[in-house]
Amino acid sequence: MKHNQRRNFVKKTMMAASAGMVLPHISLGKEKDNKADKNKIVGHGNFQYKVNKEWGIQDPAKVPINDCHEMVMDDSGRLILTVSGEHNANILIYDKSGKVLSSWGDSFPGAHGLTIAGEGSDQFLLITDPEVHKVFKTTLDGKIIQTFSAPKEFEGYQDANLFKPTETAVAPNGDLYIADGYGENYITQYNSKGEFIRYFGGKGITDETFDCCHGITVDLRNPNTPTLLITSRGKQEFKRFTMDGKYIETVKLPGCSICRPVIHGENIYFAVIVTKDWWKYDGMVAVLDKNNKVVSLPGGSEPNYKNGILESPMYDGSTFLNPHDVCIDNDENIYVPQWFSGKTYPIKLTKV
């Protein structure tokens, strides 16, 4: 969903609620105490998980949230979450038990994409905020090191407000890639000093262009030939590019509106934020093997291919409320932040 469409979705939902229309059940910070739900197993094959909807729950009076977006894990095992909103901290720091250790940031009201790079004490974050049209490079405790706005090196941005970045990725050599998923759909590449290198992509339906380049990551599974995986969410696919922006291939995933690919081991994981209808709570998690075949859909129907094409999956109707990202820990557990889910805190899927 493009940025302005998301705004309209929220606005219409609020109007529907005030008009007395029945909306899907949601809870503000705490799920219903349901024994069956606590013991629910989701997923398929070697990727099955026990659902824990209580993992991240906090006291909303002490740790208020709005929409949760993305999560990463630092070298010490802390889980870092972006949360949009003007009246809450935009960054929450969890431990693996689900306790919030600290929070910071009130300068990122549209806090969206979150990338971590570097090692040890040199780790840093990249936070995208399409609301303020910027990308922020920060320390792990919130000091802003560098800020990126609409690039001036090419003519794609006559108005700086057209720049609405959703995600970033960092190459092994330190190059930074910014995906403008809610804006003009360009990918802009900078070196480690923040100096412009090139751009590619843009809005369109060709192999080289995107319909909402919502997510981007560097695929290092072949260490000799790293590549970029970039979402084209409106087309329910992701595309592979060389590190200098040359198109390689498209992986089509019918019925799956992909947020961002996340690499763990030899697998690709991502949140499917919606399958059919933005007006109904929806979504699941997808796990792909090294050949880009879906092998598990936690929160959805068993993956099935017909004539080599994935059949559109079905939401199970209860596990997720618009999942937006996945973070995988060293035990292969998955943490799932959710967008527009009634202010719910992240869910944990424990590997079984």
GROMACS .gro file of C-alpha atoms in nm:
model
  352
    1MET     CA    1   0.000   0.000   0.000
    2LYS     CA    2   0.142   0.337  -0.095
    3HIS     CA    3   0.189   0.597   0.174
    4ASN     CA    4  -0.113   0.816   0.088
    5GLN     CA    5  -0.330   0.505   0.054
    6ARG     CA    6  -0.226   0.400   0.404
    7ARG     CA    7  -0.334   0.739   0.533
    8ASN     CA    8  -0.672   0.700   0.362
    9PHE     CA    9  -0.707   0.350   0.505
   10VAL     CA   10  -0.656   0.477   0.859
   11LYS     CA   11  -0.890   0.770   0.805
   12LYS     CA   12  -1.167   0.555   0.659
   13THR     CA   13  -1.132   0.300   0.937
   14MET     CA   14  -1.173   0.570   1.201
   15MET     CA   15  -1.480   0.700   1.017
   16ALA     CA   16  -1.624   0.350   0.999
   17ALA     CA   17  -1.575   0.302   1.372
   18SER     CA   18  -1.745   0.630   1.455
   19ALA     CA   19  -2.035   0.535   1.229
   20GLY     CA   20  -2.089   0.216   1.425
   21MET     CA   21  -1.965  -0.027   1.162
   22VAL     CA   22  -1.834  -0.357   1.292
   23LEU     CA   23  -1.457  -0.382   1.256
   24PRO     CA   24  -1.238  -0.687   1.320
   25HIS     CA   25  -1.164  -0.749   1.687
   26ILE     CA   26  -0.847  -0.588   1.813
   27SER     CA   27  -0.713  -0.517   2.159
   28LEU     CA   28  -0.514  -0.226   2.290
   29GLY     CA   29  -0.193  -0.387   2.409
   30LYS     CA   30  -0.323  -0.721   2.539
   31GLU     CA   31  -0.467  -1.019   2.353
   32LYS     CA   32  -0.759  -1.216   2.490
   33ASP     CA   33  -0.664  -1.488   2.735
   34ASN     CA   34  -0.724  -1.787   2.513
   35LYS     CA   35  -0.562  -2.120   2.603
   36ALA     CA   36  -0.599  -2.257   2.252
   37ASP     CA   37  -0.431  -1.948   2.111
   38LYS     CA   38  -0.143  -1.979   2.357
   39ASN     CA   39  -0.072  -2.330   2.239
   40LYS     CA   40  -0.122  -2.261   1.870
   41ILE     CA   41   0.135  -2.399   1.628
   42VAL     CA   42   0.174  -2.233   1.290
   43GLY     CA   43   0.390  -2.297   0.987
   44HIS     CA   44   0.482  -2.597   0.778
   45GLY     CA   45   0.754  -2.858   0.733
   46ASN     CA   46   1.076  -2.772   0.915
   47PHE     CA   47   0.953  -2.420   0.992
   48GLN     CA   48   0.683  -2.454   1.255
   49TYR     CA   49   0.639  -2.220   1.550
   50LYS     CA   50   0.449  -2.178   1.874
   51VAL     CA   51   0.266  -1.845   1.882
   52ASN     CA   52   0.327  -1.616   2.181
   53LYS     CA   53   0.111  -1.304   2.155
   54GLU     CA   54   0.199  -1.199   2.511
   55TRP     CA   55   0.576  -1.182   2.455
   56GLY     CA   56   0.611  -0.809   2.396
   57ILE     CA   57   0.314  -0.670   2.589
   58GLN     CA   58   0.387  -0.368   2.809
   59ASP     CA   59   0.183  -0.131   3.023
   60PRO     CA   60   0.055   0.121   2.764
   61ALA     CA   61   0.063   0.395   3.030
   62LYS     CA   62   0.437   0.344   3.071
   63VAL     CA   63   0.536   0.226   2.722
   64PRO     CA   64   0.281   0.366   2.476
   65ILE     CA   65   0.298   0.263   2.112
   66ASN     CA   66   0.123   0.344   1.790
   67ASP     CA   67   0.213   0.144   1.477
   68CYS     CA   68   0.507  -0.096   1.505
   69HIS     CA   69   0.714  -0.130   1.189
   70GLU     CA   70   1.052  -0.303   1.192
   71MET     CA   71   1.287  -0.482   1.428
   72VAL     CA   72   1.657  -0.575   1.427
   73MET     CA   73   1.887  -0.748   1.675
   74ASP     CA   74   2.222  -0.604   1.783
   75ASP     CA   75   2.540  -0.795   1.865
   76SER     CA   76   2.445  -0.818   2.233
   77GLY     CA   77   2.111  -0.982   2.152
   78ARG     CA   78   1.893  -0.680   2.218
   79LEU     CA   79   1.591  -0.635   1.991
   80ILE     CA   80   1.540  -0.284   1.855
   81LEU     CA   81   1.197  -0.176   1.728
   82THR     CA   82   1.069   0.127   1.533
   83VAL     CA   83   0.734   0.268   1.647
   84SER     CA   84   0.561   0.558   1.472
   85GLY     CA   85   0.377   0.831   1.661
   86GLU     CA   86   0.425   1.181   1.799
   87HIS     CA   87   0.341   1.102   2.160
   88ASN     CA   88   0.557   0.798   2.224
   89ALA     CA   89   0.922   0.698   2.197
   90ASN     CA   90   0.999   0.597   1.840
   91ILE     CA   91   1.261   0.336   1.935
   92LEU     CA   92   1.204   0.058   2.188
   93ILE     CA   93   1.483  -0.175   2.306
   94TYR     CA   94   1.367  -0.523   2.415
   95ASP     CA   95   1.557  -0.813   2.563
   96LYS     CA   96   1.474  -1.166   2.446
   97SER     CA   97   1.239  -1.223   2.739
   98GLY     CA   98   1.011  -0.947   2.611
   99LYS     CA   99   1.111  -0.681   2.863
  100VAL     CA  100   1.163  -0.324   2.740
  101LEU     CA  101   1.510  -0.220   2.857
  102SER     CA  102   1.501   0.136   2.731
  103SER     CA  103   1.345   0.369   2.477
  104TRP     CA  104   1.444   0.686   2.296
  105GLY     CA  105   1.366   0.911   2.003
  106ASP     CA  106   1.092   1.167   1.952
  107SER     CA  107   1.222   1.303   1.621
  108PHE     CA  108   1.095   1.020   1.402
  109PRO     CA  109   0.712   1.041   1.408
  110GLY     CA  110   0.688   0.821   1.098
  111ALA     CA  111   0.961   0.579   1.212
  112HIS     CA  112   0.950   0.299   0.958
  113GLY     CA  113   1.249   0.112   0.817
  114LEU     CA  114   1.527  -0.002   1.048
  115THR     CA  115   1.868  -0.138   0.948
  116ILE     CA  116   2.162  -0.224   1.172
  117ALA     CA  117   2.521  -0.235   1.046
  118GLY     CA  118   2.875  -0.237   1.179
  119GLU     CA  119   3.014  -0.457   1.455
  120GLY     CA  120   3.024  -0.443   1.834
  121SER     CA  121   3.062  -0.093   1.971
  122ASP     CA  122   3.074   0.042   1.615
  123GLN     CA  123   2.722  -0.074   1.531
  124PHE     CA  124   2.482   0.192   1.407
  125LEU     CA  125   2.120   0.222   1.299
  126LEU     CA  126   1.955   0.360   0.989
  127ILE     CA  127   1.600   0.483   1.048
  128THR     CA  128   1.376   0.584   0.759
  129ASP     CA  129   1.094   0.830   0.820
  130PRO     CA  130   0.867   0.896   0.520
  131GLU     CA  131   0.668   1.147   0.729
  132VAL     CA  132   0.963   1.386   0.758
  133HIS     CA  133   1.120   1.277   0.426
  134LYS     CA  134   1.455   1.175   0.577
  135VAL     CA  135   1.685   0.888   0.667
  136PHE     CA  136   1.875   0.911   0.995
  137LYS     CA  137   2.199   0.736   1.079
  138THR     CA  138   2.224   0.704   1.458
  139THR     CA  139   2.421   0.537   1.735
  140LEU     CA  140   2.249   0.254   1.920
  141ASP     CA  141   2.159   0.497   2.198
  142GLY     CA  142   2.006   0.756   1.967
  143LYS     CA  143   2.270   1.012   1.876
  144ILE     CA  144   2.212   1.129   1.518
  145ILE     CA  145   2.533   1.093   1.317
  146GLN     CA  146   2.413   1.178   0.967
  147THR     CA  147   2.093   1.270   0.785
  148PHE     CA  148   1.991   1.197   0.425
  149SER     CA  149   1.720   1.394   0.245
  150ALA     CA  150   1.597   1.392  -0.115
  151PRO     CA  151   1.904   1.351  -0.339
  152LYS     CA  152   1.996   1.660  -0.541
  153GLU     CA  153   2.230   1.479  -0.778
  154PHE     CA  154   1.957   1.388  -1.027
  155GLU     CA  155   1.622   1.530  -1.137
  156GLY     CA  156   1.392   1.277  -0.973
  157TYR     CA  157   1.301   1.513  -0.688
  158GLN     CA  158   1.187   1.858  -0.795
  159ASP     CA  159   1.014   1.873  -0.457
  160ALA     CA  160   1.199   1.737  -0.152
  161ASN     CA  161   0.867   1.621  -0.005
  162LEU     CA  162   0.842   1.362  -0.282
  163PHE     CA  163   1.115   1.168  -0.100
  164LYS     CA  164   0.942   0.916   0.129
  165PRO     CA  165   1.203   0.652   0.216
  166THR     CA  166   1.091   0.318   0.357
  167GLU     CA  167   1.406   0.107   0.386
  168THR     CA  168   1.786   0.098   0.367
  169ALA     CA  169   2.056  -0.164   0.318
  170VAL     CA  170   2.431  -0.156   0.377
  171ALA     CA  171   2.681  -0.342   0.157
  172PRO     CA  172   2.995  -0.515   0.292
  173ASN     CA  173   3.206  -0.222   0.169
  174GLY     CA  174   2.987   0.024   0.360
  175ASP     CA  175   2.786   0.153   0.063
  176LEU     CA  176   2.435   0.264   0.161
  177TYR     CA  177   2.123   0.198  -0.046
  178ILE     CA  178   1.802   0.392   0.023
  179ALA     CA  179   1.468   0.265  -0.110
  180ASP     CA  180   1.210   0.538  -0.165
  181GLY     CA  181   0.911   0.304  -0.144
  182TYR     CA  182   0.639   0.558  -0.064
  183GLY     CA  183   0.783   0.825  -0.291
  184GLU     CA  184   0.930   0.811  -0.639
  185ASN     CA  185   1.053   0.450  -0.608
  186TYR     CA  186   1.419   0.524  -0.680
  187ILE     CA  187   1.705   0.337  -0.517
  188THR     CA  188   1.985   0.580  -0.429
  189GLN     CA  189   2.337   0.454  -0.357
  190TYR     CA  190   2.595   0.634  -0.143
  191ASN     CA  191   2.944   0.538  -0.030
  192SER     CA  192   3.036   0.492   0.335
  193LYS     CA  193   3.108   0.865   0.366
  194GLY     CA  194   2.760   0.952   0.245
  195GLU     CA  195   2.873   1.064  -0.101
  196PHE     CA  196   2.633   1.002  -0.389
  197ILE     CA  197   2.727   0.721  -0.630
  198ARG     CA  198   2.423   0.645  -0.847
  199TYR     CA  199   2.052   0.592  -0.864
  200PHE     CA  200   1.833   0.338  -1.041
  201GLY     CA  201   1.473   0.217  -1.051
  202GLY     CA  202   1.182   0.459  -1.033
  203LYS     CA  203   0.809   0.401  -1.072
  204GLY     CA  204   0.702   0.169  -1.350
  205ILE     CA  205   0.612  -0.177  -1.471
  206THR     CA  206   0.937  -0.271  -1.648
  207ASP     CA  207   1.192  -0.515  -1.509
  208GLU     CA  208   1.410  -0.227  -1.393
  209THR     CA  209   1.136  -0.028  -1.213
  210PHE     CA  210   0.913  -0.076  -0.908
  211ASP     CA  211   0.560  -0.056  -0.777
  212CYS     CA  212   0.644   0.030  -0.415
  213CYS     CA  213   1.007  -0.064  -0.348
  214HIS     CA  214   0.911  -0.101   0.016
  215GLY     CA  215   1.206  -0.316   0.126
  216ILE     CA  216   1.567  -0.378   0.031
  217THR     CA  217   1.841  -0.605   0.163
  218VAL     CA  218   2.184  -0.732   0.062
  219ASP     CA  219   2.194  -1.104  -0.016
  220LEU     CA  220   2.532  -1.242   0.093
  221ARG     CA  221   2.450  -1.612   0.063
  222ASN     CA  222   2.694  -1.627  -0.227
  223PRO     CA  223   2.983  -1.434  -0.069
  224ASN     CA  224   3.160  -1.401  -0.402
  225THR     CA  225   2.862  -1.233  -0.567
  226PRO     CA  226   2.649  -1.022  -0.331
  227THR     CA  227   2.323  -0.894  -0.478
  228LEU     CA  228   2.034  -0.670  -0.380
  229LEU     CA  229   1.685  -0.805  -0.313
  230ILE     CA  230   1.425  -0.531  -0.356
  231THR     CA  231   1.051  -0.550  -0.297
  232SER     CA  232   0.799  -0.444  -0.558
  233ARG     CA  233   0.514  -0.480  -0.314
  234GLY     CA  234   0.232  -0.357  -0.535
  235LYS     CA  235   0.316  -0.634  -0.783
  236GLN     CA  236   0.358  -0.899  -0.510
  237GLU     CA  237   0.716  -0.978  -0.603
  238PHE     CA  238   1.074  -0.899  -0.528
  239LYS     CA  239   1.354  -0.835  -0.774
  240ARG     CA  240   1.724  -0.912  -0.770
  241PHE     CA  241   1.979  -0.654  -0.884
  242THR     CA  242   2.357  -0.636  -0.896
  243MET     CA  243   2.522  -0.408  -0.645
  244ASP     CA  244   2.557  -0.144  -0.916
  245GLY     CA  245   2.188  -0.150  -1.005
  246LYS     CA  246   2.163  -0.393  -1.297
  247TYR     CA  247   1.847  -0.604  -1.311
  248ILE     CA  248   1.891  -0.983  -1.274
  249GLU     CA  249   1.557  -1.152  -1.203
  250THR     CA  250   1.205  -1.124  -1.063
  251VAL     CA  251   1.057  -1.364  -0.808
  252LYS     CA  252   0.676  -1.350  -0.828
  253LEU     CA  253   0.476  -1.442  -0.518
  254PRO     CA  254   0.102  -1.414  -0.600
  255GLY     CA  255  -0.112  -1.312  -0.305
  256CYS     CA  256   0.187  -1.193  -0.101
  257SER     CA  257   0.231  -0.820  -0.043
  258ILE     CA  258   0.593  -0.833   0.072
  259CYS     CA  259   0.731  -0.584   0.322
  260ARG     CA  260   1.107  -0.655   0.317
  261PRO     CA  261   1.317  -0.966   0.259
  262VAL     CA  262   1.527  -1.073   0.558
  263ILE     CA  263   1.812  -1.320   0.509
  264HIS     CA  264   1.891  -1.574   0.781
  265GLY     CA  265   2.115  -1.869   0.702
  266GLU     CA  266   2.020  -1.997   0.358
  267ASN     CA  267   1.658  -1.883   0.388
  268ILE     CA  268   1.464  -1.569   0.305
  269TYR     CA  269   1.196  -1.459   0.552
  270PHE     CA  270   0.947  -1.176   0.520
  271ALA     CA  271   0.616  -1.046   0.650
  272VAL     CA  272   0.320  -1.062   0.413
  273ILE     CA  273   0.126  -0.759   0.533
  274VAL     CA  274  -0.187  -0.843   0.334
  275THR     CA  275  -0.305  -1.113   0.094
  276LYS     CA  276  -0.639  -0.985  -0.032
  277ASP     CA  277  -0.807  -0.694   0.143
  278TRP     CA  278  -0.660  -0.396   0.331
  279TRP     CA  279  -1.000  -0.351   0.499
  280LYS     CA  280  -0.964  -0.677   0.689
  281TYR     CA  281  -0.688  -0.775   0.928
  282ASP     CA  282  -0.470  -1.009   0.734
  283GLY     CA  283  -0.119  -1.131   0.673
  284MET     CA  284   0.131  -1.403   0.753
  285VAL     CA  285   0.503  -1.478   0.754
  286ALA     CA  286   0.674  -1.645   0.457
  287VAL     CA  287   0.987  -1.862   0.459
  288LEU     CA  288   1.166  -1.932   0.131
  289ASP     CA  289   1.445  -2.178   0.062
  290LYS     CA  290   1.767  -2.101  -0.124
  291ASN     CA  291   1.587  -2.159  -0.455
  292ASN     CA  292   1.326  -1.891  -0.375
  293LYS     CA  293   1.052  -2.150  -0.317
  294VAL     CA  294   0.808  -2.086  -0.032
  295VAL     CA  295   0.840  -2.372   0.216
  296SER     CA  296   0.636  -2.241   0.509
  297LEU     CA  297   0.364  -1.979   0.568
  298PRO     CA  298   0.315  -1.930   0.944
  299GLY     CA  299  -0.027  -1.773   0.986
  300GLY     CA  300  -0.139  -1.892   0.644
  301SER     CA  301  -0.231  -2.197   0.439
  302GLU     CA  302   0.024  -2.457   0.337
  303PRO     CA  303   0.226  -2.333   0.038
  304ASN     CA  304   0.127  -2.498  -0.287
  305TYR     CA  305   0.271  -2.463  -0.635
  306LYS     CA  306   0.085  -2.535  -0.956
  307ASN     CA  307   0.284  -2.551  -1.278
  308GLY     CA  308   0.573  -2.391  -1.092
  309ILE     CA  309   0.367  -2.090  -0.975
  310LEU     CA  310   0.275  -2.026  -0.612
  311GLU     CA  311  -0.099  -2.042  -0.553
  312SER     CA  312  -0.223  -1.741  -0.357
  313PRO     CA  313  -0.217  -1.836   0.012
  314MET     CA  314  -0.506  -1.797   0.255
  315TYR     CA  315  -0.479  -1.610   0.587
  316ASP     CA  316  -0.568  -1.828   0.886
  317GLY     CA  317  -0.791  -1.555   1.027
  318SER     CA  318  -0.635  -1.518   1.371
  319THR     CA  319  -0.257  -1.529   1.407
  320PHE     CA  320  -0.158  -1.185   1.279
  321LEU     CA  321  -0.300  -0.837   1.237
  322ASN     CA  322  -0.106  -0.686   0.946
  323PRO     CA  323   0.248  -0.811   1.019
  324HIS     CA  324   0.507  -0.565   0.893
  325ASP     CA  325   0.848  -0.724   0.954
  326VAL     CA  326   1.037  -1.022   1.092
  327CYS     CA  327   1.348  -1.046   1.307
  328ILE     CA  328   1.512  -1.389   1.350
  329ASP     CA  329   1.731  -1.465   1.650
  330ASN     CA  330   2.015  -1.718   1.678
  331ASP     CA  331   1.771  -1.991   1.787
  332GLU     CA  332   1.561  -1.927   1.474
  333ASN     CA  333   1.272  -1.778   1.671
  334ILE     CA  334   1.088  -1.501   1.487
  335TYR     CA  335   0.974  -1.166   1.630
  336VAL     CA  336   0.693  -0.996   1.437
  337PRO     CA  337   0.601  -0.624   1.466
  338GLN     CA  338   0.258  -0.534   1.329
  339TRP     CA  339   0.125  -0.224   1.152
  340PHE     CA  340  -0.219  -0.075   1.228
  341SER     CA  341  -0.305  -0.363   1.457
  342GLY     CA  342  -0.480  -0.179   1.739
  343LYS     CA  343  -0.158  -0.079   1.914
  344THR     CA  344  -0.050  -0.439   1.971
  345TYR     CA  345   0.307  -0.509   2.076
  346PRO     CA  346   0.529  -0.750   1.878
  347ILE     CA  347   0.450  -1.122   1.866
  348LYS     CA  348   0.706  -1.399   1.914
  349LEU     CA  349   0.707  -1.723   1.716
  350THR     CA  350   0.913  -1.986   1.900
  351LYS     CA  351   1.066  -2.251   1.673
  352VAL     CA  352   0.947  -2.605   1.746
   0.00000   0.00000   0.00000
